[in-house]
Amino acid sequence: MVATEKVLIVEDDSIVQLHLRMIVQELGYSVCGMASTEQEALTSAVETVPDLVLMDIHLSANGDGIEVARKLRVQHDTAVVFLTAYADEETVGRAQAAGALGYLVKPISKPQLRAALSTAFNEQRRRRRAQEGEHALAGSQSGGRDAIIVADDRGMISFINPIAAALVGCTQHQALDRSVLEVLQASGKLQQSPSSRGETAAKAASCALADLDLAILDANGRRLEARTETLSDTDGTRRGTIIVFKGDPTRVQPAQPRTTTERRPFGVGTRVAIFSHDTLGLGHLQRSLNISRALTARFPGVSILLLTGSPAVHRYALPQGVDYIKLPAVRKVGSERYQARSLGLSDAGILKLRSNILLRSLQDYDPHVLLVDHAPVGMKGELRPALEWLRDNRPTCIKMLGLRDVLDDPEGVVASWQEHGIYDVLREIYQHILIYGQADVFDPAVAYRFPPEVRSKVVYCNYVVDLDPPAEGAELARHGSRPLVVVTVGGGDGGEPLIGAYLDMLSSSSAPIGYDTILLTGPFLDRDALARFREQASGLPVTLLDFVPSTSPYLERADLVICTGGYNTVVQTLRFGKKALLVPRVMHRKEQLIRATRLAELGLVTLLPPGDVTPEHLRACVEAALASPSQPLVEARAADRVRFDGAARVAEVCAQLMVSDSAAD
């Protein structure tokens, strides 16, 4: 393998430095320099012009690797992958702000470094292609009246303006990274001259686009000639081609949407798509499944397609008429920060993959109704291209947003929604906003400052729960007349502190334990932690389960429920009217803490803040709850203060809809 990409290693530990050099060279890259201080790094970069820098964050003599990386990016546009022994959130945040394309925690293995370097180089190449397109457009004389496409040296589109996208009948998002000739030919409007008629899309990567005589028909059938220019570096190296179709944009119209031929009530033959981004836990998926069951029970013959990122979707039985498309899974690693759960893709790569799957799936399925769960535009805007396509091409598709009772800290949500234009999306895209909760418990419309025109779309549906009749399981049959404590942490992400503290409490008890425990760890608990907890639970009156299709049988049988504060877990606990001790998970967001605090204020649950979870404090809370005759949730249910017909209320909203079938394109 010929090493063409140069790597500069900046590391103050000589042993680590040599270890990295050996791995980088084994992977086929060229090590163009080694540095241990800021000055050595800056000097070496000037002399060797590296393509990528492996940068230790904490250099000797109080050197700040992040600041060095910032300088290198400004001076040389160098890709940077950071190395550190400390993976705290503040450091990760500073590294990202400096434009890091990767972040590795020592000790570093060869597979980790291979993945990080491959991802970083791919992302750097993509960035540079985009910059080339932007620079070319900035220097061109073409105004806003022309259709402009920029292709890289392989004939792949790196930039396309809205007029050009409309001209070829696709979105900008769909055209990027596709062959120019493939996109033009797919439009059915390409008019090639004899000099280029023999070329095919497959040859676009090797042909000189600037040498082709291209023309395309606009929406009115008028022939538009292309002007092509070679895009070159200052040294004359060819980097791609600019293609400009000159014309009057008022005469370039996107394809017209299909005409409506029939309006009919929601029911037999209606196609519903339910999107749930599912970055953490099981609540989004379970809520979507509960709504699907309610819809298929009330409307036999309806078809429902779930679009979900949950890694556990295959473990659930689906009702008749329901199927799913599994999106590549992601996990949340910080505020508005996600990464691929399993695939070796960059953050940008996994986002693009999911967004493309969503767009094509909704184009092909062509739903009458789209119900989006929780995130108005999906993870980091992944749903925007699909929403915009439906708006522009399927205006009869009814778009509904379903929101749980609490999203996150109100000030943070409002600021984020303002920054990312979410209020505009609520105004312009969605016809209905369904709240899965009660306004007298927590009102999202007030907390998150819905404008009047958005608030007018809101329907309060009450809580959505699993209403399938509980079935007694073999695990429950073992427990006789002794009190039963059920501990559940939802999907399992972030549940280790509560599980560990509870098992420590039982292990350290000097007196006999007078109650049994069923501990539901969730399927996403770290495998090593699960093995450790199984070993610790051995010999204790504990049954440990990592996955159950429904928590209902266990919650119905419990004398006390100890749980985190996620929506699904809490509302199932409330439904059965059990004594509840809530230990909210405060990881990346304040949602669970807000929900648990509000329910505690209403006297419905006992709140144990995460910082107070010690074996001693937990033991006192458990013993006090089991000894207390008070049943606050039973009283609240009897007084109809909490209501759980949310899925049926969603079905009632759908019963009022008139859906439209369209003629074929």
mmCIF file of C-alpha atoms in Angstrom, residues 1 29 58 60 91 93 131 137 160 216 246 304 361 457 497 544 564 641:
data_model
loop_
_atom_site.group_PDB
_atom_site.id
_atom_site.type_symbol
_atom_site.label_atom_id
_atom_site.label_comp_id
_atom_site.label_asym_id
_atom_site.label_seq_id
_atom_site.Cartn_x
_atom_site.Cartn_y
_atom_site.Cartn_z
ATOM 1 C CA MET A 1 0.000 0.000 0.000
ATOM 2 C CA TYR A 29 -0.351 5.965 6.574
ATOM 3 C CA HIS A 58 -2.646 17.395 27.906
ATOM 4 C CA SER A 60 3.859 18.552 29.227
ATOM 5 C CA THR A 91 -12.906 18.211 27.842
ATOM 6 C CA GLY A 93 -16.965 19.716 24.664
ATOM 7 C CA GLN A 131 -15.449 24.070 0.566
ATOM 8 C CA LEU A 137 -19.521 29.542 -6.437
ATOM 9 C CA ILE A 160 -26.319 21.974 -5.962
ATOM 10 C CA ILE A 216 -31.557 19.879 -20.068
ATOM 11 C CA LYS A 246 -28.678 29.593 -17.524
ATOM 12 C CA ILE A 304 -48.973 1.079 10.220
ATOM 13 C CA SER A 361 -39.115 5.091 3.117
ATOM 14 C CA LYS A 457 -53.294 22.724 17.408
ATOM 15 C CA PRO A 497 -26.074 3.595 39.965
ATOM 16 C CA LEU A 544 -32.786 -10.444 37.959
ATOM 17 C CA THR A 564 -36.093 5.852 37.429
ATOM 18 C CA ARG A 641 -56.984 12.696 39.080
#
